[in-house]
Amino acid sequence: QVWADLAGAAAGRMKYFNAHELSRTLWGLASVRHRDDRFLHAAMTAAVRMIDNFTPAELATAMWSFATLGYGTSSLVERAGRSGLARRSQFPPQALANMVWALAVLAAPAGVVRSFLESAEDRVDELSGSDLMTLAWAANKAQVSAPALVDAVMAKATK
């Protein structure tokens, strides 16, 4: 009941949330797999409105949360993809992997996923084995070929 109460209260106060607060609240509810459509609709509307106010890590957290809860629209995916691509070199490694995973789950256009993957390929040394596997999963889900990523996964796996 606490999660339902929290989601309800947050949905009613969404206009007061900043990007950081929104991403943390989304993460909290997604981490316990609590889906509340009223909250998610309000959060998605707010996220689209403030998309460029998220730091790259906050954007990845918000998108991971929406994807984990199976909630997103083409408008959210398109705006988040565009905003993220403009700042893709600023994503911390795990956030980059989580962003690509979320975009793949939410059915972003293959070209958007491919552009993020190309950015990741340039940063292979920063990515953990787990990050690389997340990226490989996302490439497969989005049906995007990523030979340099496959090579990086194999190199990490055989160290």
Short mmCIF file of C-alpha atoms in Angstrom, two decimals:
data_model
loop_
_atom_site.label_atom_id
_atom_site.label_comp_id
_atom_site.label_asym_id
_atom_site.label_seq_id
_atom_site.Cartn_x
_atom_site.Cartn_y
_atom_site.Cartn_z
CA GLN A 1 0.00 0.00 0.00
CA VAL A 2 2.91 2.36 0.65
CA TRP A 3 3.98 2.24 -3.01
CA ALA A 4 0.44 2.97 -4.22
CA ASP A 5 0.16 5.87 -1.77
CA LEU A 6 3.54 7.24 -2.85
CA ALA A 7 2.68 6.97 -6.55
CA GLY A 8 -0.66 8.66 -6.00
CA ALA A 9 0.83 11.50 -4.00
CA ALA A 10 3.63 11.99 -6.55
CA ALA A 11 1.21 12.03 -9.49
CA GLY A 12 -0.73 14.82 -7.83
CA ARG A 13 2.40 16.89 -7.21
CA MET A 14 4.26 16.27 -10.47
CA LYS A 15 4.32 19.97 -11.41
CA TYR A 16 6.64 20.58 -8.44
CA PHE A 17 9.22 17.92 -9.42
CA ASN A 18 12.53 18.81 -10.99
CA ALA A 19 14.36 16.38 -13.29
CA HIS A 20 16.46 14.87 -10.49
CA GLU A 21 13.46 14.27 -8.24
CA LEU A 22 11.50 12.78 -11.11
CA SER A 23 14.27 10.37 -12.10
CA ARG A 24 14.79 9.23 -8.48
CA THR A 25 11.06 8.71 -7.88
CA LEU A 26 10.72 6.77 -11.14
CA TRP A 27 13.73 4.64 -10.18
CA GLY A 28 12.29 3.93 -6.73
CA LEU A 29 8.99 2.69 -8.11
CA ALA A 30 10.61 0.77 -10.96
CA SER A 31 13.09 -0.92 -8.63
CA VAL A 32 10.19 -2.47 -6.71
CA ARG A 33 8.27 -3.04 -9.97
CA HIS A 34 5.33 -0.91 -8.85
CA ARG A 35 3.38 0.18 -11.92
CA ASP A 36 0.81 2.92 -11.41
CA ASP A 37 -0.50 4.20 -14.72
CA ARG A 38 -1.75 7.52 -13.31
CA PHE A 39 1.71 8.25 -11.91
CA LEU A 40 3.46 7.04 -15.05
CA HIS A 41 1.30 9.19 -17.31
CA ALA A 42 2.01 12.26 -15.18
CA ALA A 43 5.72 11.38 -15.00
CA MET A 44 5.96 10.83 -18.75
CA THR A 45 4.27 14.16 -19.47
CA ALA A 46 6.67 15.89 -17.08
CA ALA A 47 9.69 14.05 -18.49
CA VAL A 48 8.87 15.07 -22.06
CA ARG A 49 8.43 18.67 -20.92
CA MET A 50 11.76 18.80 -19.04
CA ILE A 51 13.78 16.33 -21.13
CA ASP A 52 16.74 18.68 -21.61
CA ASN A 53 16.92 19.41 -17.86
CA PHE A 54 17.94 15.84 -17.03
CA THR A 55 21.64 15.14 -16.69
CA PRO A 56 22.65 12.21 -18.90
CA ALA A 57 22.64 9.89 -15.86
CA GLU A 58 19.19 11.11 -14.78
CA LEU A 59 17.85 10.68 -18.32
CA ALA A 60 19.16 7.12 -18.43
CA THR A 61 17.63 6.40 -15.00
CA ALA A 62 14.26 7.80 -16.04
CA MET A 63 14.27 5.87 -19.32
CA TRP A 64 15.39 2.65 -17.59
CA SER A 65 12.51 3.11 -15.17
CA PHE A 66 9.92 3.64 -17.90
CA ALA A 67 11.23 0.62 -19.81
CA THR A 68 11.33 -1.57 -16.69
CA LEU A 69 7.70 -0.71 -16.03
CA GLY A 70 6.76 -1.17 -19.69
CA TYR A 71 5.49 2.36 -20.11
CA GLY A 72 6.47 4.79 -22.82
CA THR A 73 5.19 6.53 -25.90
CA SER A 74 6.79 7.34 -29.21
CA SER A 75 6.91 10.99 -28.11
CA LEU A 76 8.91 10.13 -24.98
CA VAL A 77 11.25 7.80 -26.86
CA GLU A 78 11.79 10.30 -29.67
CA ARG A 79 12.48 13.25 -27.35
CA ALA A 80 14.71 11.21 -25.01
CA GLY A 81 16.61 9.73 -27.94
CA ARG A 82 17.23 13.13 -29.49
CA SER A 83 18.24 14.73 -26.19
CA GLY A 84 20.48 11.79 -25.29
CA LEU A 85 22.16 11.66 -28.68
CA ALA A 86 23.08 15.32 -28.42
CA ARG A 87 24.92 14.52 -25.17
CA ARG A 88 25.92 10.89 -25.65
CA SER A 89 29.60 11.47 -24.90
CA GLN A 90 28.62 12.79 -21.44
CA PHE A 91 26.86 9.61 -20.27
CA PRO A 92 28.67 7.68 -17.54
CA PRO A 93 29.40 4.14 -18.81
CA GLN A 94 26.63 2.31 -16.93
CA ALA A 95 24.14 5.07 -17.75
CA LEU A 96 25.03 4.74 -21.43
CA ALA A 97 24.36 1.00 -21.33
CA ASN A 98 21.09 1.51 -19.43
CA MET A 99 19.95 4.22 -21.86
CA VAL A 100 20.55 1.98 -24.87
CA TRP A 101 18.79 -0.92 -23.13
CA ALA A 102 15.78 1.29 -22.36
CA LEU A 103 15.60 2.62 -25.91
CA ALA A 104 15.70 -0.92 -27.29
CA VAL A 105 12.97 -2.10 -24.89
CA LEU A 106 10.80 0.89 -25.77
CA ALA A 107 11.26 0.22 -29.51
CA ALA A 108 13.28 3.29 -30.46
CA PRO A 109 14.17 3.49 -34.13
CA ALA A 110 17.15 1.30 -35.01
CA GLY A 111 19.10 4.36 -36.17
CA VAL A 112 18.91 5.91 -32.70
CA VAL A 113 20.08 2.69 -31.04
CA ARG A 114 22.85 2.34 -33.65
CA SER A 115 24.09 5.90 -32.98
CA PHE A 116 24.30 5.21 -29.25
CA LEU A 117 26.08 1.91 -29.91
CA GLU A 118 28.63 3.64 -32.13
CA SER A 119 29.32 6.06 -29.30
CA ALA A 120 29.75 3.12 -26.91
CA GLU A 121 32.17 1.44 -29.30
CA ASP A 122 34.42 4.49 -28.99
CA ARG A 123 34.42 4.07 -25.19
CA VAL A 124 34.90 0.31 -24.87
CA ASP A 125 37.74 0.65 -22.36
CA GLU A 126 35.41 2.51 -19.95
CA LEU A 127 32.66 -0.12 -20.12
CA SER A 128 32.43 -3.06 -17.76
CA GLY A 129 31.68 -6.57 -18.95
CA SER A 130 28.14 -6.14 -17.67
CA ASP A 131 27.75 -2.85 -19.59
CA LEU A 132 28.97 -4.54 -22.75
CA MET A 133 26.53 -7.43 -22.34
CA THR A 134 23.69 -4.96 -21.76
CA LEU A 135 24.66 -3.18 -24.97
CA ALA A 136 24.86 -6.48 -26.85
CA TRP A 137 21.40 -7.43 -25.59
CA ALA A 138 20.05 -4.03 -26.71
CA ALA A 139 21.66 -4.36 -30.15
CA ASN A 140 20.03 -7.76 -30.56
CA LYS A 141 16.64 -6.49 -29.35
CA ALA A 142 16.79 -3.53 -31.76
CA GLN A 143 18.09 -5.81 -34.55
CA VAL A 144 21.17 -3.65 -35.06
CA SER A 145 24.47 -5.14 -36.18
CA ALA A 146 27.34 -4.21 -33.87
CA PRO A 147 30.51 -6.10 -34.88
CA ALA A 148 32.86 -3.81 -32.94
CA LEU A 149 30.76 -4.36 -29.85
CA VAL A 150 30.89 -8.13 -30.32
CA ASP A 151 34.69 -7.90 -30.60
CA ALA A 152 34.81 -5.85 -27.37
CA VAL A 153 32.61 -8.36 -25.52
CA MET A 154 34.86 -11.20 -26.65
CA ALA A 155 38.01 -9.33 -25.69
CA LYS A 156 36.66 -8.65 -22.18
CA ALA A 157 35.41 -12.22 -21.81
CA THR A 158 38.76 -13.76 -22.72
CA LYS A 159 40.98 -11.57 -20.53
#
